Tab-separated table of C-alpha atoms and ligand atoms in Angstrom:
chain	number	residue	atom	x	y	z
U	942	MET	CA	95.944	11.354	-10.508
U	943	GLN	CA	96.130	14.999	-11.462
U	944	PHE	CA	92.606	15.557	-10.148
U	945	ILE	CA	93.654	14.984	-6.581
U	946	ILE	CA	95.118	18.443	-6.044
U	947	PRO	CA	92.113	20.443	-7.367
U	948	VAL	CA	89.580	18.245	-5.600
U	949	GLY	CA	91.597	18.375	-2.414
U	950	ILE	CA	91.937	22.163	-2.574
U	951	VAL	CA	88.301	22.879	-3.230
U	952	THR	CA	87.231	20.447	-0.489
U	953	ALA	CA	89.703	21.932	1.951
U	954	MET	CA	88.541	25.473	1.149
U	955	GLY	CA	84.913	24.460	1.552
U	956	LEU	CA	85.639	22.824	4.901
U	957	LEU	CA	87.655	25.823	6.036
U	958	ALA	CA	84.973	28.316	5.047
U	959	GLY	CA	82.230	26.206	6.638
U	960	GLY	CA	84.329	25.846	9.797
U	961	ILE	CA	85.030	29.524	10.083
U	962	LEU	CA	81.368	30.360	9.621
U	963	THR	CA	80.245	27.866	12.185
U	964	ILE	CA	82.715	29.170	14.740
U	965	ALA	CA	81.779	32.786	13.908
U	966	ASP	CA	78.158	31.960	14.311
U	967	LYS	CA	78.796	30.477	17.727
U	968	PHE	CA	81.018	33.203	19.054
U	969	MET	CA	79.340	36.209	17.564
U	970	ALA	CA	75.758	35.172	18.060
U	971	VAL	CA	73.491	37.988	19.145
U	972	GLN	CA	70.587	36.832	21.216
U	973	MET	CA	67.391	38.767	20.986
U	974	ASP	CA	66.679	40.216	24.378
U	975	GLU	CA	63.909	38.237	26.154
U	976	THR	CA	61.974	41.364	27.176
U	977	ALA	CA	62.263	42.783	23.679
U	978	ALA	CA	60.844	39.586	22.208
U	979	LYS	CA	57.874	39.745	24.640
U	980	VAL	CA	57.225	43.381	23.955
U	981	LEU	CA	57.460	42.761	20.197
U	982	ALA	CA	54.818	40.050	20.529
U	983	ALA	CA	52.555	42.499	22.323
U	984	LEU	CA	52.819	45.202	19.716
U	985	PRO	CA	50.387	45.091	16.799
U	986	GLY	CA	53.112	44.523	14.185
U	987	ALA	CA	51.807	47.248	11.920
U	988	ASN	CA	55.339	48.650	11.466
U	989	CYS	CA	53.788	52.042	10.831
U	990	GLY	CA	56.378	54.130	12.706
U	991	ALA	CA	53.813	56.132	14.660
U	992	CYS	CA	55.890	55.498	17.813
U	993	GLY	CA	58.781	57.343	16.240
U	994	PHE	CA	60.975	54.254	15.800
U	995	ALA	CA	61.725	52.380	12.589
U	996	GLY	CA	58.986	49.776	13.102
U	997	CYS	CA	57.759	47.606	15.906
U	998	ALA	CA	60.987	45.601	16.407
U	999	ASP	CA	62.977	48.800	16.822
U	1000	TYR	CA	60.535	50.159	19.402
U	1001	ALA	CA	60.578	46.867	21.334
U	1002	ASN	CA	64.342	46.878	21.371
U	1003	ALA	CA	64.566	50.433	22.505
U	1004	LEU	CA	62.041	49.778	25.317
U	1005	ALA	CA	63.882	46.676	26.470
U	1006	LYS	CA	67.236	48.365	26.527
U	1007	ASP	CA	66.118	51.436	28.287
U	1008	GLU	CA	66.591	50.685	31.957
U	1009	GLU	CA	65.510	54.036	33.455
U	1010	HIS	CA	62.239	53.780	31.547
U	1011	ALA	CA	62.871	57.051	29.800
U	1012	ILE	CA	61.010	55.893	26.698
U	1013	LYS	CA	57.305	55.797	27.255
U	1014	ALA	CA	55.461	52.495	26.912
U	1015	ASN	CA	52.417	54.151	25.457
U	1016	LEU	CA	53.745	55.398	22.157
U	1017	CYS	CA	52.007	52.902	20.002
U	1018	THR	CA	48.904	54.708	18.798
U	1019	PRO	CA	47.428	51.908	16.690
U	1020	GLY	CA	47.672	49.527	19.645
U	1021	GLY	CA	45.922	52.006	21.940
U	1022	ASP	CA	45.335	51.427	25.634
U	1023	ALA	CA	45.203	47.634	25.454
U	1024	VAL	CA	48.744	47.391	23.964
U	1025	ALA	CA	50.105	50.124	26.229
U	1026	MET	CA	48.762	48.220	29.242
U	1027	GLU	CA	50.400	44.937	28.133
U	1028	VAL	CA	53.715	46.559	27.349
U	1029	SER	CA	53.764	48.378	30.680
U	1030	SER	CA	53.129	45.156	32.561
U	1031	ILE	CA	55.915	43.357	30.688
U	1032	LEU	CA	58.323	46.183	31.527
U	1033	GLY	CA	57.008	46.550	35.069
U	1034	VAL	CA	56.198	50.275	34.669
U	1035	GLU	CA	53.043	52.104	35.593
U	1036	PHE	CA	50.404	52.199	32.969
U	1037	GLU	CA	49.561	55.465	31.330
U	1038	GLY	CA	46.832	55.753	28.743
U	1039	ALA	CA	47.971	55.702	25.192
U	1040	SER	CA	48.508	59.213	23.912
U	1041	SER	CA	45.938	59.063	21.192
U	1042	LYS	CA	46.447	60.955	18.068
U	1043	ILE	CA	44.200	61.730	15.191
U	1044	ALA	CA	44.574	62.886	11.623
U	1045	ILE	CA	43.044	66.202	10.569
U	1046	MET	CA	42.499	67.505	7.057
U	1047	LYS	CA	43.765	70.965	6.261
U	1048	CYS	CA	41.753	71.570	3.078
U	1049	SER	CA	38.055	72.164	2.731
U	1050	GLY	CA	37.969	72.726	-1.025
U	1051	SER	CA	35.287	70.277	-2.160
U	1052	ARG	CA	34.092	70.604	-5.744
U	1053	ASP	CA	31.312	73.022	-4.979
U	1054	ARG	CA	33.696	75.447	-3.244
U	1055	THR	CA	36.658	75.431	-5.586
U	1056	SER	CA	37.466	74.090	-8.982
U	1057	TYR	CA	40.035	72.290	-11.143
U	1058	ALA	CA	42.348	74.313	-13.306
U	1059	MET	CA	42.913	71.497	-15.767
U	1060	ASP	CA	41.254	68.419	-17.171
U	1061	TYR	CA	43.917	65.967	-16.043
U	1062	GLN	CA	43.897	62.654	-17.913
U	1063	GLY	CA	47.214	61.205	-16.748
U	1064	HIS	CA	47.948	58.591	-14.251
U	1065	GLN	CA	45.204	58.819	-11.606
U	1066	THR	CA	47.131	59.373	-8.446
U	1067	CYS	CA	47.756	62.493	-6.358
U	1068	LYS	CA	51.457	61.977	-6.607
U	1069	ALA	CA	51.512	61.840	-10.393
U	1070	ASN	CA	49.138	64.737	-10.709
U	1071	LYS	CA	51.278	66.883	-8.378
U	1072	LEU	CA	54.301	66.246	-10.615
U	1073	PHE	CA	52.421	67.549	-13.569
U	1074	PHE	CA	52.619	71.362	-13.334
U	1075	ARG	CA	51.490	71.923	-9.763
U	1076	GLY	CA	48.470	69.676	-9.443
U	1077	ARG	CA	45.042	70.023	-10.953
U	1078	GLY	CA	43.471	72.227	-8.355
U	1079	ALA	CA	42.824	75.919	-9.030
U	1080	CYS	CA	44.472	76.310	-5.609
U	1081	GLU	CA	47.994	74.948	-5.514
U	1082	MET	CA	47.465	73.467	-2.060
U	1083	ALA	CA	43.996	72.015	-2.645
U	1084	CYS	CA	43.168	68.392	-2.090
U	1085	LEU	CA	43.960	66.604	-5.373
U	1086	GLY	CA	41.212	64.128	-4.756
U	1087	PHE	CA	42.698	60.941	-6.250
U	1088	GLY	CA	42.917	59.347	-2.858
U	1089	ASP	CA	46.573	58.423	-2.352
U	1090	CYS	CA	45.742	58.784	1.361
U	1091	VAL	CA	42.757	56.457	1.053
U	1092	ASN	CA	44.993	53.803	-0.547
U	1093	VAL	CA	47.515	53.768	2.269
U	1094	CYS	CA	45.027	53.793	5.155
U	1095	ALA	CA	44.841	50.310	6.661
U	1096	TYR	CA	41.863	51.209	8.864
U	1097	ASP	CA	39.429	52.390	6.183
U	1098	ALA	CA	39.230	55.754	7.823
U	1099	ILE	CA	39.477	58.110	4.794
U	1100	ARG	CA	37.341	58.458	1.749
U	1101	ILE	CA	37.053	60.922	-1.049
U	1102	GLU	CA	33.781	62.846	-1.026
U	1103	ASN	CA	33.094	65.329	-3.734
U	1104	GLY	CA	36.811	65.674	-4.566
U	1105	LEU	CA	37.886	66.112	-0.958
U	1106	ALA	CA	39.459	63.643	1.501
U	1107	VAL	CA	37.274	63.146	4.491
U	1108	ILE	CA	38.607	61.490	7.659
U	1109	ASN	CA	36.437	59.389	9.931
U	1110	LYS	CA	37.809	60.186	13.346
U	1111	TYR	CA	36.190	57.190	14.907
U	1112	LYS	CA	38.123	54.832	12.672
U	1113	CYS	CA	41.374	56.798	12.517
U	1114	VAL	CA	44.101	55.464	14.870
U	1115	GLY	CA	46.559	58.279	14.121
U	1116	CYS	CA	49.240	56.167	12.488
U	1117	GLY	CA	50.138	58.967	10.106
U	1118	LEU	CA	50.538	56.956	6.912
U	1119	CYS	CA	48.102	59.276	5.099
U	1120	ALA	CA	50.000	62.374	6.201
U	1121	LYS	CA	53.094	60.925	4.498
U	1122	ALA	CA	51.229	59.972	1.335
U	1123	CYS	CA	49.665	63.362	0.641
U	1124	PRO	CA	51.854	65.314	-1.761
U	1125	ASN	CA	50.357	68.571	-0.581
U	1126	ALA	CA	50.956	67.636	3.122
U	1127	LEU	CA	47.301	68.416	3.856
U	1128	ILE	CA	46.959	65.846	6.577
U	1129	GLU	CA	48.393	66.518	10.009
U	1130	ILE	CA	48.569	64.242	13.024
U	1131	VAL	CA	47.378	66.027	16.165
U	1132	PRO	CA	46.387	65.133	19.743
U	1133	ASP	CA	43.092	63.447	19.918
U	1134	LYS	CA	41.588	66.184	22.131
U	1135	THR	CA	41.820	68.664	19.295
U	1136	ARG	CA	38.531	70.290	18.488
U	1137	VAL	CA	39.479	73.284	16.395
U	1138	VAL	CA	41.011	72.819	12.928
U	1139	VAL	CA	41.988	75.288	10.211
U	1140	GLY	CA	40.724	73.654	7.051
U	1141	CYS	CA	43.080	75.466	4.612
U	1142	SER	CA	46.732	75.408	3.662
U	1143	SER	CA	46.616	77.847	0.806
U	1144	VAL	CA	49.799	79.839	0.223
U	1145	ASP	CA	48.233	82.371	-2.178
U	1146	PRO	CA	47.527	85.910	-0.971
U	1147	GLY	CA	44.087	86.479	0.422
U	1148	LYS	CA	42.806	88.181	-2.698
U	1149	VAL	CA	43.689	85.277	-4.965
U	1150	THR	CA	42.303	82.726	-2.554
U	1151	ARG	CA	38.992	84.595	-2.396
U	1152	GLU	CA	38.633	84.303	-6.141
U	1153	ILE	CA	39.411	80.588	-6.481
U	1154	CYS	CA	37.952	79.132	-3.323
U	1155	ALA	CA	34.700	79.794	-1.434
U	1156	ILE	CA	36.129	78.624	1.867
U	1157	GLY	CA	39.842	79.409	1.791
U	1158	CYS	CA	41.755	81.270	4.436
U	1159	ILE	CA	42.166	84.884	3.271
U	1160	ALA	CA	44.834	85.676	5.845
U	1161	CYS	CA	42.822	88.567	7.449
U	1162	LYS	CA	44.336	87.742	10.835
U	1163	LEU	CA	41.050	88.199	12.703
U	1164	CYS	CA	41.609	84.855	14.448
U	1165	GLU	CA	45.140	85.909	15.476
U	1166	LYS	CA	43.658	89.010	17.156
U	1167	THR	CA	40.847	87.090	18.793
U	1168	CYS	CA	42.907	84.289	20.364
U	1169	LYS	CA	43.598	84.941	24.031
U	1170	PHE	CA	46.207	82.205	24.223
U	1171	ASP	CA	48.500	83.207	21.362
U	1172	ALA	CA	47.752	79.849	19.756
U	1173	ILE	CA	46.785	80.775	16.233
U	1174	HIS	CA	48.968	82.670	13.709
U	1175	VAL	CA	48.789	83.487	10.012
U	1176	ILE	CA	51.876	81.864	8.511
U	1177	ASN	CA	52.451	81.681	4.762
U	1178	ASN	CA	49.019	83.181	4.027
U	1179	HIS	CA	46.985	80.727	6.070
U	1180	ALA	CA	46.172	80.406	9.769
U	1181	VAL	CA	48.106	77.718	11.688
U	1182	ILE	CA	47.142	76.524	15.185
U	1183	ASP	CA	49.769	75.704	17.738
U	1184	TYR	CA	48.206	72.661	19.478
U	1185	THR	CA	50.445	72.976	22.487
U	1186	LYS	CA	48.810	76.287	23.291
U	1187	CYS	CA	45.269	75.858	21.934
U	1188	LYS	CA	42.665	75.523	24.714
U	1189	ASN	CA	39.802	74.591	22.386
U	1190	CYS	CA	37.844	77.744	23.299
U	1191	THR	CA	36.572	78.035	19.675
U	1192	ALA	CA	36.703	81.857	19.732
U	1193	CYS	CA	38.623	82.023	16.497
U	1194	ALA	CA	36.181	79.784	14.697
U	1195	LYS	CA	33.350	82.157	15.561
U	1196	LYS	CA	35.188	85.134	14.218
U	1197	CYS	CA	36.442	83.688	10.962
U	1198	PRO	CA	34.687	85.431	7.994
U	1199	THR	CA	35.047	82.468	5.637
U	1200	ASN	CA	34.197	79.768	8.179
U	1201	VAL	CA	37.382	77.860	7.422
U	1202	ILE	CA	38.097	77.136	11.044
U	1203	HIS	CA	36.061	74.048	11.837
U	1204	VAL	CA	34.932	72.933	15.289
U	1205	PHE	CA	34.281	69.232	15.843
U	1206	PRO	CA	31.755	67.692	18.215
U	1207	ARG	CA	33.387	67.072	21.524
U	1208	PRO	CA	33.497	63.400	22.575
U	1209	VAL	CA	36.378	61.516	21.278
U	1210	SER	CA	36.389	57.847	22.105
U	1211	ALA	CA	32.836	57.440	23.332
U	1212	PRO	CA	30.608	58.106	20.307
U	1213	GLN	CA	27.854	60.476	21.323
U	1214	GLN	CA	24.273	59.394	21.515
U	1215	LYS	CA	23.115	62.350	19.431
U	1216	PRO	CA	25.553	63.842	16.996
U	1217	LYS	CA	25.102	67.555	17.103
U	1218	PRO	CA	24.255	69.104	13.793
U	1219	VAL	CA	27.117	71.555	14.512
U	1220	ALA	CA	29.529	71.912	11.717
U	1221	ALA	CA	27.821	69.197	9.792
U	1222	GLU	CA	28.311	71.373	6.780
U	1223	THR	CA	31.848	72.340	7.298
U	1224	ALA	CA	33.410	69.651	9.453
U	1225	GLN	CA	35.971	67.505	7.746
U	1226	VAL	CA	35.724	64.821	10.335
U	1227	GLU	CA	32.397	63.135	10.174
U	1228	ALA	CA	30.076	62.236	13.035
U	1229	PRO	CA	29.625	58.473	13.685
U	1230	ALA	CA	27.183	56.666	11.540
U	1231	GLN	CA	23.985	56.100	13.432
M	351	MET	CA	97.903	59.573	-9.786
M	352	GLN	CA	96.759	59.892	-13.381
M	353	GLU	CA	96.659	56.155	-13.682
M	354	MET	CA	94.470	55.879	-10.666
M	355	MET	CA	92.054	58.433	-12.053
M	356	ILE	CA	91.958	56.526	-15.352
M	357	ILE	CA	91.157	53.296	-13.710
M	358	ILE	CA	88.452	54.655	-11.450
M	359	LEU	CA	86.801	56.933	-14.041
M	360	SER	CA	86.738	54.217	-16.704
M	361	ALA	CA	85.228	51.710	-14.282
M	362	ILE	CA	82.542	54.260	-13.392
M	363	LEU	CA	81.639	55.632	-16.849
M	364	VAL	CA	83.156	53.853	-19.783
M	365	ASN	CA	83.009	50.384	-18.459
M	366	ASN	CA	80.060	50.779	-16.191
M	367	PHE	CA	79.319	47.304	-14.925
M	368	VAL	CA	75.598	47.478	-15.221
M	369	LEU	CA	75.052	49.645	-18.299
M	370	VAL	CA	77.969	48.665	-20.428
M	371	LYS	CA	79.150	45.251	-19.262
M	372	PHE	CA	75.577	44.106	-18.396
M	373	LEU	CA	76.572	42.587	-15.052
M	374	GLY	CA	74.406	42.771	-11.990
M	375	ILE	CA	71.229	43.317	-13.981
M	376	CYS	CA	68.974	41.551	-11.537
M	377	PRO	CA	69.543	43.912	-8.595
M	378	PHE	CA	69.564	46.719	-11.106
M	379	LEU	CA	65.996	45.925	-12.129
M	380	GLY	CA	64.898	44.505	-8.801
M	381	VAL	CA	66.041	47.014	-6.221
M	382	SER	CA	65.927	50.276	-8.173
M	383	LYS	CA	62.275	50.975	-7.426
M	384	LYS	CA	63.059	53.280	-4.524
M	385	LEU	CA	65.925	55.666	-4.137
M	386	ASP	CA	66.870	54.786	-0.587
M	387	SER	CA	66.951	51.009	-1.122
M	388	ALA	CA	68.910	51.628	-4.354
M	389	VAL	CA	71.495	53.629	-2.443
M	390	GLY	CA	71.663	51.117	0.406
M	391	MET	CA	72.102	48.238	-2.007
M	392	SER	CA	74.837	50.039	-3.940
M	393	LEU	CA	76.756	50.862	-0.798
M	394	ALA	CA	76.720	47.196	0.112
M	395	VAL	CA	77.915	46.378	-3.387
M	396	ILE	CA	80.831	48.781	-3.144
M	397	PHE	CA	81.840	47.399	0.187
M	398	VAL	CA	81.599	43.698	-0.874
M	399	MET	CA	83.307	44.308	-4.208
M	400	VAL	CA	86.355	45.858	-2.626
M	401	LEU	CA	86.503	43.259	0.090
M	402	ALA	CA	86.022	40.365	-2.276
M	403	THR	CA	88.872	41.619	-4.478
M	404	ALA	CA	91.125	41.997	-1.469
M	405	VAL	CA	90.507	38.341	-0.583
M	406	THR	CA	90.348	36.621	-3.997
M	407	TYR	CA	93.353	38.301	-5.509
M	408	PRO	CA	95.853	36.718	-3.116
M	409	ILE	CA	94.116	33.372	-3.499
M	410	GLN	CA	94.439	33.492	-7.293
M	411	MET	CA	98.041	34.650	-7.237
M	412	GLY	CA	99.241	32.625	-4.255
M	413	LEU	CA	97.327	29.378	-4.718
M	414	LEU	CA	95.669	28.803	-8.071
M	415	VAL	CA	98.440	30.133	-10.323
M	416	PRO	CA	101.355	28.344	-8.644
M	417	LEU	CA	99.462	25.065	-8.610
M	418	GLN	CA	98.394	25.596	-12.235
M	419	ILE	CA	94.747	25.154	-11.473
M	420	GLY	CA	93.559	28.567	-12.750
M	421	TYR	CA	90.534	26.868	-14.347
M	422	LEU	CA	89.076	26.465	-10.851
M	423	GLN	CA	88.902	30.212	-10.550
M	424	THR	CA	85.132	30.536	-10.926
M	425	ILE	CA	84.171	27.885	-8.408
M	426	VAL	CA	86.760	28.832	-5.855
M	427	PHE	CA	85.845	32.534	-6.076
M	428	ILE	CA	82.142	31.801	-5.645
M	429	LEU	CA	82.925	29.718	-2.635
M	430	VAL	CA	85.193	32.302	-1.062
M	431	ILE	CA	82.943	35.278	-1.749
M	432	ALA	CA	79.853	33.556	-0.416
M	433	ALA	CA	81.620	32.585	2.791
M	434	LEU	CA	83.165	36.026	3.122
M	435	VAL	CA	79.821	37.859	2.778
M	436	GLN	CA	78.276	35.589	5.367
M	437	LEU	CA	81.148	36.174	7.721
M	438	VAL	CA	80.917	39.913	7.226
M	439	GLU	CA	77.228	39.826	7.938
M	440	ILE	CA	77.680	37.869	11.154
M	441	SER	CA	80.421	40.139	12.462
M	442	LEU	CA	78.606	43.316	11.455
M	443	LYS	CA	75.564	42.107	13.302
M	444	LYS	CA	77.636	41.678	16.437
M	445	TYR	CA	80.000	44.694	16.338
M	446	VAL	CA	78.417	47.366	14.204
M	447	PRO	CA	74.668	46.797	14.543
M	448	SER	CA	73.856	50.196	13.025
M	449	LEU	CA	75.682	49.379	9.834
M	450	HIS	CA	74.137	45.957	9.849
M	451	GLN	CA	70.717	47.585	10.048
M	452	SER	CA	71.325	49.612	6.935
M	453	LEU	CA	73.301	47.145	4.847
M	454	GLY	CA	71.902	44.024	6.415
M	455	VAL	CA	68.991	43.398	4.084
M	456	TYR	CA	71.111	43.745	1.036
M	457	LEU	CA	74.185	41.762	2.040
M	458	PRO	CA	72.757	38.289	1.591
M	459	LEU	CA	71.256	39.467	-1.806
M	460	ILE	CA	74.691	40.023	-3.253
M	461	THR	CA	76.433	36.924	-1.953
M	462	THR	CA	76.719	35.426	-5.373
M	463	ASN	CA	75.952	38.486	-7.418
M	464	CYS	CA	77.482	38.256	-10.860
M	465	ALA	CA	78.858	41.805	-10.725
M	466	VAL	CA	80.843	40.990	-7.631
M	467	LEU	CA	82.197	37.745	-9.087
M	468	GLY	CA	82.721	39.548	-12.376
M	469	VAL	CA	84.824	42.314	-10.954
M	470	THR	CA	87.161	39.865	-9.185
M	471	ILE	CA	87.691	37.804	-12.328
M	472	LEU	CA	88.052	40.801	-14.625
M	473	ASN	CA	90.683	42.284	-12.394
M	474	ILE	CA	92.787	39.216	-12.961
M	475	ASP	CA	92.050	39.096	-16.694
M	476	GLU	CA	93.150	42.663	-17.030
M	477	LYS	CA	96.417	41.770	-15.271
M	478	TYR	CA	95.986	44.568	-12.711
M	479	THR	CA	98.245	44.692	-9.706
M	480	PHE	CA	96.730	44.258	-6.251
M	481	PHE	CA	96.344	48.000	-5.704
M	482	GLN	CA	94.945	48.593	-9.159
M	483	SER	CA	92.496	45.811	-8.601
M	484	LEU	CA	91.159	47.434	-5.458
M	485	LEU	CA	90.802	50.716	-7.297
M	486	ASN	CA	88.984	49.065	-10.162
M	487	SER	CA	86.609	47.298	-7.772
M	488	PHE	CA	85.880	50.504	-5.993
M	489	GLY	CA	85.217	52.302	-9.262
M	490	ALA	CA	82.993	49.453	-10.484
M	491	GLY	CA	81.009	49.739	-7.221
M	492	VAL	CA	80.566	53.486	-7.638
M	493	GLY	CA	79.487	52.946	-11.198
M	494	PHE	CA	76.865	50.564	-9.933
M	495	LEU	CA	75.731	53.232	-7.480
M	496	LEU	CA	75.492	55.769	-10.236
M	497	ALA	CA	73.442	53.473	-12.445
M	498	MET	CA	71.124	52.562	-9.616
M	499	VAL	CA	70.531	56.182	-8.591
M	500	LEU	CA	69.926	57.348	-12.120
M	501	PHE	CA	67.605	54.501	-12.884
M	502	SER	CA	65.557	54.796	-9.676
M	503	GLY	CA	64.627	58.258	-10.791
M	504	ILE	CA	63.507	56.889	-14.166
M	505	ARG	CA	61.669	54.046	-12.433
M	506	GLN	CA	59.574	56.489	-10.475
M	507	ARG	CA	58.588	58.320	-13.616
M	508	ILE	CA	57.705	54.993	-15.202
M	509	GLU	CA	55.494	54.063	-12.278
M	510	ASN	CA	53.535	57.261	-12.594
M	511	ASN	CA	52.758	56.839	-16.280
M	512	ASP	CA	50.208	54.997	-18.189
M	513	PHE	CA	51.543	52.480	-20.719
M	514	PRO	CA	49.748	50.280	-23.252
M	515	ALA	CA	48.914	47.062	-21.476
M	516	ALA	CA	51.551	45.115	-23.434
M	517	PHE	CA	54.352	47.312	-22.083
M	518	LYS	CA	53.254	47.618	-18.465
M	519	GLY	CA	55.741	46.680	-15.816
M	520	ILE	CA	59.004	44.960	-16.763
M	521	PRO	CA	58.860	45.551	-20.558
M	522	ALA	CA	58.738	49.325	-20.105
M	523	VAL	CA	61.550	49.135	-17.592
M	524	LEU	CA	63.684	47.047	-19.898
M	525	ILE	CA	63.199	49.552	-22.730
M	526	ALA	CA	64.155	52.392	-20.406
M	527	ALA	CA	67.189	50.474	-19.247
M	528	SER	CA	68.306	49.946	-22.809
M	529	ILE	CA	68.026	53.601	-23.566
M	530	VAL	CA	70.060	54.547	-20.479
M	531	SER	CA	72.636	51.943	-21.462
M	532	LEU	CA	72.788	53.378	-25.028
M	533	SER	CA	73.471	56.803	-23.534
M	534	PHE	CA	76.305	55.365	-21.475
M	535	MET	CA	77.941	54.077	-24.666
M	536	GLY	CA	78.477	57.703	-25.492
M	537	PHE	CA	81.133	57.808	-22.787
M	538	SER	CA	83.586	55.561	-24.709
M	539	GLY	CA	86.555	57.613	-25.744
M	540	VAL	CA	85.935	60.209	-23.007
M	541	ILE	CA	88.837	58.979	-20.926
M	542	ASP	CA	91.209	59.014	-23.915
M	543	GLY	CA	90.131	62.547	-24.588
M	544	LEU	CA	90.577	63.576	-20.954
M	545	PHE	CA	93.994	62.200	-20.354
M	546	GLY	CA	95.323	62.413	-23.975
M	547	HIS	CA	96.195	58.799	-24.689
V	2255	LIG	S1	53.272	52.648	16.453
V	2255	LIG	FE1	52.866	50.581	17.114
V	2255	LIG	S2	52.305	49.525	15.223
V	2255	LIG	FE2	53.230	51.432	14.595
V	2255	LIG	S3	55.382	50.865	14.293
V	2255	LIG	FE3	55.218	51.655	16.420
V	2255	LIG	S4	54.912	49.817	17.649
V	2255	LIG	FE4	54.490	49.262	15.492
V	2256	LIG	S1	44.226	64.361	1.097
V	2256	LIG	FE1	46.131	64.415	-0.031
V	2256	LIG	S2	46.398	62.280	-0.668
V	2256	LIG	FE2	44.300	62.478	0.023
V	2256	LIG	S3	43.165	62.861	-1.861
V	2256	LIG	FE3	43.670	64.860	-0.981
V	2256	LIG	S4	45.612	65.429	-1.964
V	2256	LIG	FE4	45.318	63.282	-2.353
């Protein structure tokens, strides 16, 4: 009979625990907001974080909770206009076009313009190479060319050409995963209307840059003097454009002695009939395939 | 005060749960790939360890010992800890959603983790008082955190290196783990030296 007590106790504890959990589950249940669930279904589910929230579910929840509609319904760049439209109709707010973004590449150092300082045989990723000394490029901030960015891009918008990452702006949705993957932070996410890009991030003084790269920014500040809108400044030995001020007038690009400021063909979403040969040599964003 | 320090420090360094006692190896190998998940997991472990001790100690002393059914310890503790973790998860979800967001993923993972069960049972084997048990559990949790953080750094180095095919993946990780564990053996005697026992 001595087994009655132990069996009884364990059974009682099991029942008790089960009971408590059932009750807790009933009383502390959190329902998912209906609107949030609908918004979540409308979002692409890429969980990329381009909207500034920790994934699609977080964004959907924030939208549903926000009664004054302070959070915009068009933050999902991968989803674009279609998703923005659907989300706005679920929330009953007016539709605004998705604020499209695009990735730009701030290095132009392909193999014919600059060189490698070492014959790196280690693990073939940008991240590993960057850990080793300061990367294989002669320029510390050069594209490492192993394509960490290519590997993370879900839209097949980047490829490595001649040791340099090249972004296809017609495929890029501006999700920003590549920007996070690049150990040299060479990729920046900018408004889609951007036409002028400084293709260099070198931190070396102008003299050094001139020796190791045929197209590096030499920090001469000509662009800074040319710009009428105070939108371009030499910071840390390379020119940086402030896209909130830039009017795309391209004056700086014309003045630049090393041609490191690239100008892209204008149309953004509608691919042009005839891609202009402009900048074909220097542009880091390619024209659409014909 | 000194006794408190001895208990906490020895739980962290000398008797590190993962590296010296070899408990909780599966999250140690599974979740240490990234620093932030390693930290999140460890925080959940600290939390659950202390809570589990606070609940199981009275059960042992007030129920199992008087009824002379101490041999049911393992099964009763598993039951209680599992239920407790579930309860904690449900209530966190309701009342502290932000904490639930950060701990949430890891909580279910450690429901029946052997390190958590281990710490509650060892507390009783060591004949600690209630307060000492809580301290020991906290120290054990911090030791877990230390091991996870150290090892996540090593993991990242391992990922970025080329190994002979036979060692790729888990074998290399296991070898690294054993070396880290060996180095922790070096801490034995440190506490005696520090506090002059
Ligand atoms: S931007 Fe869109 S796809 Fe990316 S996480 Fe936000 S909602 Fe999801
Ligand atoms: S852009 Fe960055 S991630 Fe891509 S290949 Fe160059 S260095 Fe590597």
